[in-house]
């Protein structure tokens, strides 16, 4: 029955089914592991043409694969598709393969679902990788005598460090004037960003999560009034599957949990209005998103609550690239965190072309930390004239880099260890913060 449906579908697009299951088609990019939960995982793929995708997956101890429900690629979004694996169980290693138009591709990959530890065992250790701006060179669209991206071998270096998941902290596509004026431009630019050969094994083997930044959205610091807002959101979601849709909010905000860490991924574009009319104040994350975050944080029982944004959260410099630019809103956000006595807060941010660790010292609460990651493959800047008075000495990073963050230790002595590494894997700096240091003052 499936074979007949497939044959009929392919016929609509002028494809030929040859000798049983052989078809003329291949993947343009992927597969990519998206969010992986205890009882569900998502796999993203991009085909070269309209196709039907299934995923064959099985526990390592199982002799027989499970097949996902067939999904047709979307020709309006670069023939991308996200396939849901809904028959996984906690704490199990699975292997998976892509079936493209009835043909099982030979490459096999692995993933492990999170362990169900609550009320059973101490929280497991967790290692996350974090990267900033990603730029892929595209012939015919680059400025003359300028190379804006490179060092794509960094993805192999990250993979060698065996992270449990990867967080992209914004600027994942780097739209240019040729791209943001049309839906096709968005899709082509995202496709180019995803096409780097060095990404293949990394994307297929490590769950990927992303927030967006300025260059994922459109021109300059565009926000809620951007004419291309819908195209921007649809393109981002076509290439970055979300853990969960937050239907009460506009845009791409979402959340997920791993081990004893809750992750809250903010949208810095959908509510943004940094040039408001006279008498009104700038906004970047909006009242609705602050209220959503407040309620989520109050309900969270996780040891650590990690807030991720495509722009620095704690950097105090008066710059539209920082959340502090909307000073009234920024004050409201920080006051909310103090008033609600939220423990375990840690911030991760992108949006810069250098890296640093910002520490906001509080007299009547605990100190807050914001790890800002610089570019992963885009060009770094060589210096920063921005006056971030809260920057921790020795953490400025003016080269391509990534971060590894480990959440480790016994249940009563959990700790965050931050390491920033070069493209080659050399440690540039490291800092640690204990969970006991992230508790409201009594």
XYZ file of C-alpha atoms in Angstrom:
442
model
C 0.000 0.000 0.000
C 2.807 2.396 0.932
C 4.618 1.498 -2.302
C 1.530 2.394 -4.358
C 1.095 5.697 -2.503
C 4.758 6.503 -3.023
C 4.582 5.659 -6.725
C 1.509 7.862 -7.159
C 3.120 10.744 -5.215
C 6.352 10.607 -7.178
C 4.425 10.500 -10.432
C 2.877 13.845 -9.628
C 6.360 15.351 -9.703
C 7.599 13.501 -12.751
C 9.885 11.063 -10.933
C 10.392 7.468 -11.968
C 10.385 4.519 -9.613
C 13.052 2.117 -10.805
C 13.477 -1.606 -10.033
C 11.514 -1.821 -6.832
C 12.643 0.994 -4.555
C 15.463 2.748 -6.425
C 14.638 6.382 -7.240
C 16.516 9.325 -8.658
C 16.811 11.624 -5.656
C 19.222 12.442 -2.850
C 19.535 14.586 0.243
C 20.651 18.186 -0.130
C 21.415 18.428 3.606
C 20.937 16.425 6.757
C 19.813 14.422 8.451
C 19.891 16.653 11.516
C 18.907 15.583 14.996
C 16.448 18.092 16.355
C 15.018 18.055 19.868
C 15.336 14.666 21.575
C 13.008 13.980 24.490
C 12.392 10.891 26.607
C 9.529 9.658 24.420
C 9.974 11.571 21.173
C 12.728 12.673 18.824
C 12.697 14.850 15.708
C 14.820 14.377 12.605
C 15.178 17.171 10.027
C 16.123 16.523 6.405
C 16.345 18.483 3.166
C 15.921 16.682 -0.154
C 17.097 17.921 -3.530
C 13.539 17.710 -4.866
C 10.015 16.902 -3.682
C 10.218 13.566 -1.878
C 8.710 11.276 0.713
C 10.786 10.722 3.855
C 10.645 8.017 6.481
C 13.081 7.278 9.290
C 13.972 3.715 10.196
C 15.116 3.560 13.826
C 15.737 0.879 16.391
C 17.154 0.381 19.852
C 20.614 -1.120 19.716
C 19.282 -4.244 21.447
C 16.334 -4.606 19.067
C 16.550 -6.853 15.971
C 13.825 -4.993 14.097
C 13.541 -1.348 13.019
C 10.544 0.907 13.572
C 9.451 3.129 10.697
C 8.118 6.628 11.215
C 5.014 7.907 9.482
C 5.922 9.054 5.929
C 6.341 12.824 5.561
C 6.339 14.744 2.288
C 8.980 17.440 1.936
C 7.687 20.985 1.561
C 8.658 22.490 -1.828
C 7.864 25.991 -0.524
C 10.627 25.670 2.081
C 13.467 24.121 0.148
C 12.051 20.578 0.245
C 12.657 20.359 3.976
C 10.793 18.040 6.312
C 10.785 17.253 10.021
C 9.998 13.663 10.936
C 8.801 12.732 14.421
C 9.939 9.491 16.040
C 7.183 8.786 18.566
C 8.131 5.292 19.715
C 11.326 5.989 21.631
C 11.790 5.371 25.347
C 13.995 7.051 27.996
C 17.679 6.289 28.388
C 18.086 4.152 25.265
C 20.579 4.392 22.411
C 18.951 4.249 18.985
C 20.384 3.935 15.521
C 18.571 5.532 12.598
C 18.630 5.741 8.811
C 16.799 7.949 6.328
C 14.479 6.352 3.800
C 14.180 8.633 0.768
C 11.400 7.799 -1.705
C 11.405 4.174 -0.626
C 15.193 3.787 -0.705
C 16.982 3.257 2.581
C 20.133 5.368 2.498
C 23.258 3.527 3.696
C 24.445 6.026 6.330
C 23.508 5.094 9.885
C 23.607 7.435 12.902
C 22.993 7.185 16.651
C 21.286 9.156 19.380
C 20.419 8.579 23.018
C 17.205 9.653 24.692
C 17.419 11.419 28.086
C 17.436 9.247 31.194
C 14.355 9.216 33.439
C 16.205 9.955 36.683
C 13.698 11.921 38.777
C 12.972 10.204 42.141
C 15.195 7.331 41.011
C 18.837 8.423 40.842
C 20.928 11.576 41.261
C 20.807 13.914 38.228
C 23.109 12.803 35.408
C 25.980 14.946 34.204
C 25.217 17.087 31.172
C 27.537 18.660 28.612
C 26.276 21.243 26.135
C 28.125 22.924 23.293
C 27.344 26.525 22.401
C 28.188 28.410 19.212
C 27.617 31.918 17.892
C 27.499 33.461 14.431
C 27.720 31.056 11.471
C 28.638 32.339 7.999
C 28.952 30.189 4.880
C 30.604 31.707 1.823
C 28.454 31.717 -1.314
C 30.152 32.391 -4.628
C 28.721 35.380 -6.496
C 27.259 37.005 -3.388
C 30.353 37.964 -1.416
C 31.907 41.461 -1.343
C 35.084 41.718 -3.438
C 38.408 40.866 -1.802
C 36.687 39.920 1.448
C 36.245 36.506 3.056
C 33.486 36.648 5.673
C 33.466 33.044 6.868
C 35.591 29.945 7.245
C 37.070 27.442 9.658
C 34.294 24.905 9.139
C 36.428 22.148 10.651
C 35.368 23.549 14.034
C 32.295 21.308 13.864
C 34.510 18.218 13.892
C 36.308 19.639 16.931
C 32.997 20.114 18.761
C 31.889 16.580 17.891
C 35.138 15.160 19.274
C 34.251 16.709 22.648
C 31.095 14.553 22.809
C 28.421 17.110 23.812
C 24.930 15.925 24.750
C 23.405 18.756 22.714
C 24.300 21.891 20.766
C 22.843 25.375 21.222
C 23.136 27.933 18.419
C 22.914 31.369 20.040
C 21.661 33.323 17.024
C 22.877 34.517 13.615
C 22.691 30.995 12.184
C 22.156 31.972 8.524
C 23.547 35.472 7.927
C 21.035 36.967 5.526
C 22.284 39.627 3.127
C 20.521 42.265 1.002
C 20.040 39.658 -1.731
C 18.239 37.314 0.695
C 15.821 39.065 3.029
C 13.694 40.708 0.314
C 11.963 37.428 -0.676
C 10.885 34.093 0.754
C 13.044 32.323 -1.829
C 16.019 34.373 -0.671
C 15.504 33.303 2.936
C 15.250 29.640 1.986
C 18.289 29.736 -0.293
C 20.424 31.399 2.352
C 19.375 28.938 5.066
C 20.047 26.098 2.625
C 23.542 27.433 1.978
C 24.241 27.706 5.707
C 23.196 24.079 6.162
C 25.177 22.746 3.183
C 28.719 22.744 4.610
C 30.112 19.183 4.346
C 31.862 19.484 7.718
C 28.441 19.910 9.363
C 27.060 16.559 8.238
C 28.188 14.149 10.965
C 27.880 16.794 13.656
C 24.256 17.626 12.810
C 23.305 13.958 12.451
C 24.795 12.889 15.785
C 24.131 15.736 18.254
C 20.660 17.184 19.064
C 20.496 20.778 17.772
C 18.613 23.736 19.302
C 18.645 27.351 18.084
C 17.484 30.875 18.853
C 17.564 33.541 16.199
C 19.500 36.776 15.964
C 19.608 39.859 13.771
C 20.952 38.154 10.656
C 18.379 35.349 10.825
C 15.586 37.885 10.659
C 16.195 40.647 8.146
C 17.576 44.107 7.724
C 19.416 45.805 10.600
C 17.651 45.583 13.946
C 14.257 44.821 12.401
C 11.511 43.710 14.748
C 7.750 43.440 15.084
C 7.050 45.865 12.214
C 9.364 44.221 9.691
C 7.601 43.658 6.365
C 9.300 40.272 5.983
C 8.466 39.083 9.487
C 6.321 36.112 8.392
C 8.879 34.925 5.849
C 11.618 35.167 8.464
C 9.718 33.119 11.028
C 8.596 30.463 8.564
C 12.116 30.046 7.174
C 13.659 29.747 10.630
C 11.125 27.166 11.746
C 11.547 25.183 8.519
C 15.243 24.715 9.310
C 15.199 24.634 13.122
C 12.588 22.286 14.663
C 11.421 23.523 18.069
C 11.028 21.384 21.196
C 7.558 22.835 21.772
C 5.350 25.535 20.262
C 4.438 28.240 22.773
C 1.053 29.148 21.329
C 0.493 32.036 23.734
C 3.444 33.946 22.260
C 4.376 35.386 18.899
C 7.551 34.163 17.260
C 9.945 31.348 18.077
C 10.345 31.288 21.880
C 10.445 27.777 23.316
C 11.782 25.676 26.183
C 13.097 22.207 27.005
C 14.677 20.223 29.834
C 17.759 18.003 30.059
C 18.961 16.400 33.304
C 18.302 18.941 36.096
C 18.555 21.913 33.737
C 15.623 23.830 32.243
C 16.399 25.845 29.108
C 14.311 28.887 28.138
C 14.957 30.176 24.619
C 13.898 33.800 24.125
C 12.785 35.570 20.946
C 14.515 38.969 20.611
C 12.863 39.923 17.307
C 9.100 39.320 17.309
C 8.336 41.940 19.991
C 11.184 44.290 19.164
C 10.522 48.012 18.685
C 13.739 49.936 19.273
C 12.599 53.100 17.439
C 9.219 53.710 19.085
C 7.178 56.887 18.512
C 7.647 59.868 20.861
C 6.433 59.184 24.382
C 6.899 55.399 24.157
C 9.814 53.271 25.309
C 11.892 50.760 23.329
C 10.981 47.085 23.594
C 13.010 44.014 22.710
C 11.427 40.969 24.356
C 7.995 42.382 25.210
C 5.747 42.201 28.268
C 4.058 38.991 27.114
C 7.355 37.140 26.862
C 8.517 38.406 30.268
C 5.294 37.144 31.819
C 5.655 33.756 30.078
C 9.214 33.509 31.387
C 8.137 34.504 34.911
C 5.515 31.788 35.100
C 7.790 29.142 33.614
C 10.605 29.992 36.021
C 8.340 29.920 39.079
C 7.071 26.454 38.112
C 10.526 25.095 37.320
C 11.990 22.680 39.867
C 15.287 22.360 37.997
C 18.583 23.023 39.765
C 19.653 25.322 36.935
C 17.487 27.626 34.811
C 19.379 28.629 31.672
C 18.003 31.592 29.706
C 19.215 31.809 26.109
C 18.901 34.862 23.864
C 20.306 36.021 20.544
C 21.579 39.199 22.236
C 23.496 39.815 25.491
C 21.186 39.979 28.479
C 23.444 41.454 31.173
C 25.823 43.633 29.129
C 25.002 47.203 30.328
C 26.407 49.094 27.309
C 23.944 51.377 25.509
C 23.893 49.432 22.257
C 20.862 48.259 20.270
C 22.521 44.817 20.095
C 22.071 44.428 23.889
C 18.837 43.888 25.808
C 19.825 46.787 28.079
C 19.111 49.161 25.174
C 15.436 48.839 26.133
C 16.380 50.095 29.589
C 12.916 50.181 31.182
C 12.069 46.686 29.962
C 15.525 45.415 30.981
C 15.045 46.777 34.497
C 11.625 45.114 34.651
C 13.105 41.756 33.643
C 15.889 41.858 36.225
C 13.543 43.125 38.934
C 11.149 40.270 38.193
C 13.952 37.747 38.667
C 14.858 39.315 42.022
C 11.267 39.665 43.237
C 10.389 36.061 42.415
C 13.581 34.836 44.094
C 14.447 32.539 41.216
C 17.399 30.284 42.023
C 19.898 28.689 39.634
C 19.848 31.351 36.909
C 22.478 31.332 34.175
C 22.381 33.224 30.858
C 23.742 32.293 27.430
C 23.726 34.861 24.630
C 24.906 35.506 21.090
C 24.692 38.464 18.763
C 28.325 39.573 19.101
C 31.451 38.951 17.054
C 33.584 38.409 20.124
C 33.026 36.453 23.310
C 33.004 37.337 27.013
C 31.569 36.390 30.382
C 29.530 39.112 32.067
C 28.927 39.039 35.818
C 26.300 41.295 37.377
C 27.045 41.697 41.086
C 24.055 42.150 43.393
C 24.218 43.512 46.915
C 20.913 41.930 47.990
C 20.847 38.817 45.793
C 23.275 36.439 44.125
C 25.506 37.330 41.179
C 24.184 36.685 37.666
C 26.366 35.382 34.830
C 25.902 35.771 31.081
C 28.143 33.802 28.721
C 28.223 35.651 25.398
C 29.616 33.464 22.621
C 31.249 35.043 19.604
C 31.371 33.674 16.063
C 31.752 30.007 15.327
C 32.546 30.425 11.599
C 31.833 34.114 10.863
C 34.701 36.596 11.091
C 35.529 37.735 14.624
C 36.406 41.297 15.427
C 39.898 41.931 16.781
C 38.915 44.201 19.631
C 35.875 45.694 21.323
C 35.451 49.331 22.257
C 32.167 48.577 24.008
C 32.302 49.517 27.683
C 30.969 46.444 29.440
C 31.918 47.290 33.006
C 30.693 43.873 34.163
C 32.973 41.823 31.897
C 35.007 39.314 33.888
C 38.756 39.824 33.358
C 40.429 37.294 31.110
C 37.264 36.209 29.284
C 37.407 38.442 26.193
C 37.715 36.205 23.117
C 38.583 37.707 19.727
C 38.833 34.593 17.565
C 36.454 31.927 16.279
C 35.487 29.726 19.189
C 32.834 27.613 20.875
C 31.938 26.894 24.485
C 31.447 23.693 26.418
C 29.314 23.938 29.544
C 29.266 21.004 31.962
C 26.635 20.527 34.662
C 28.185 18.056 37.078
C 28.505 16.899 40.669
C 26.475 15.138 43.352
C 22.880 16.265 43.827
C 23.718 18.641 46.694
C 26.920 19.939 45.093
C 26.003 20.609 41.488
C 28.261 22.928 39.558
C 28.508 24.688 36.184
C 31.902 24.608 34.466
C 32.348 26.867 31.446
C 35.176 26.271 29.006
C 35.781 28.352 25.884
C 37.789 26.579 23.194
C 39.457 27.620 19.945
C 38.728 26.166 16.503
C 41.426 23.566 17.135
C 40.093 22.655 20.572
C 42.621 24.607 22.649
C 41.185 25.851 25.938
C 41.152 29.672 25.956
C 39.675 30.167 29.413
C 37.558 28.417 32.028
C 35.366 29.440 34.976
C 33.114 27.556 37.427
C 29.956 28.495 39.311
C 28.468 26.341 42.063
C 24.713 25.838 42.379
C 25.018 26.979 46.006
C 26.229 30.359 44.703
C 23.005 30.780 42.703
C 20.605 30.983 45.656
C 18.589 34.055 46.723
C 19.849 35.804 49.835
C 17.837 34.852 52.912
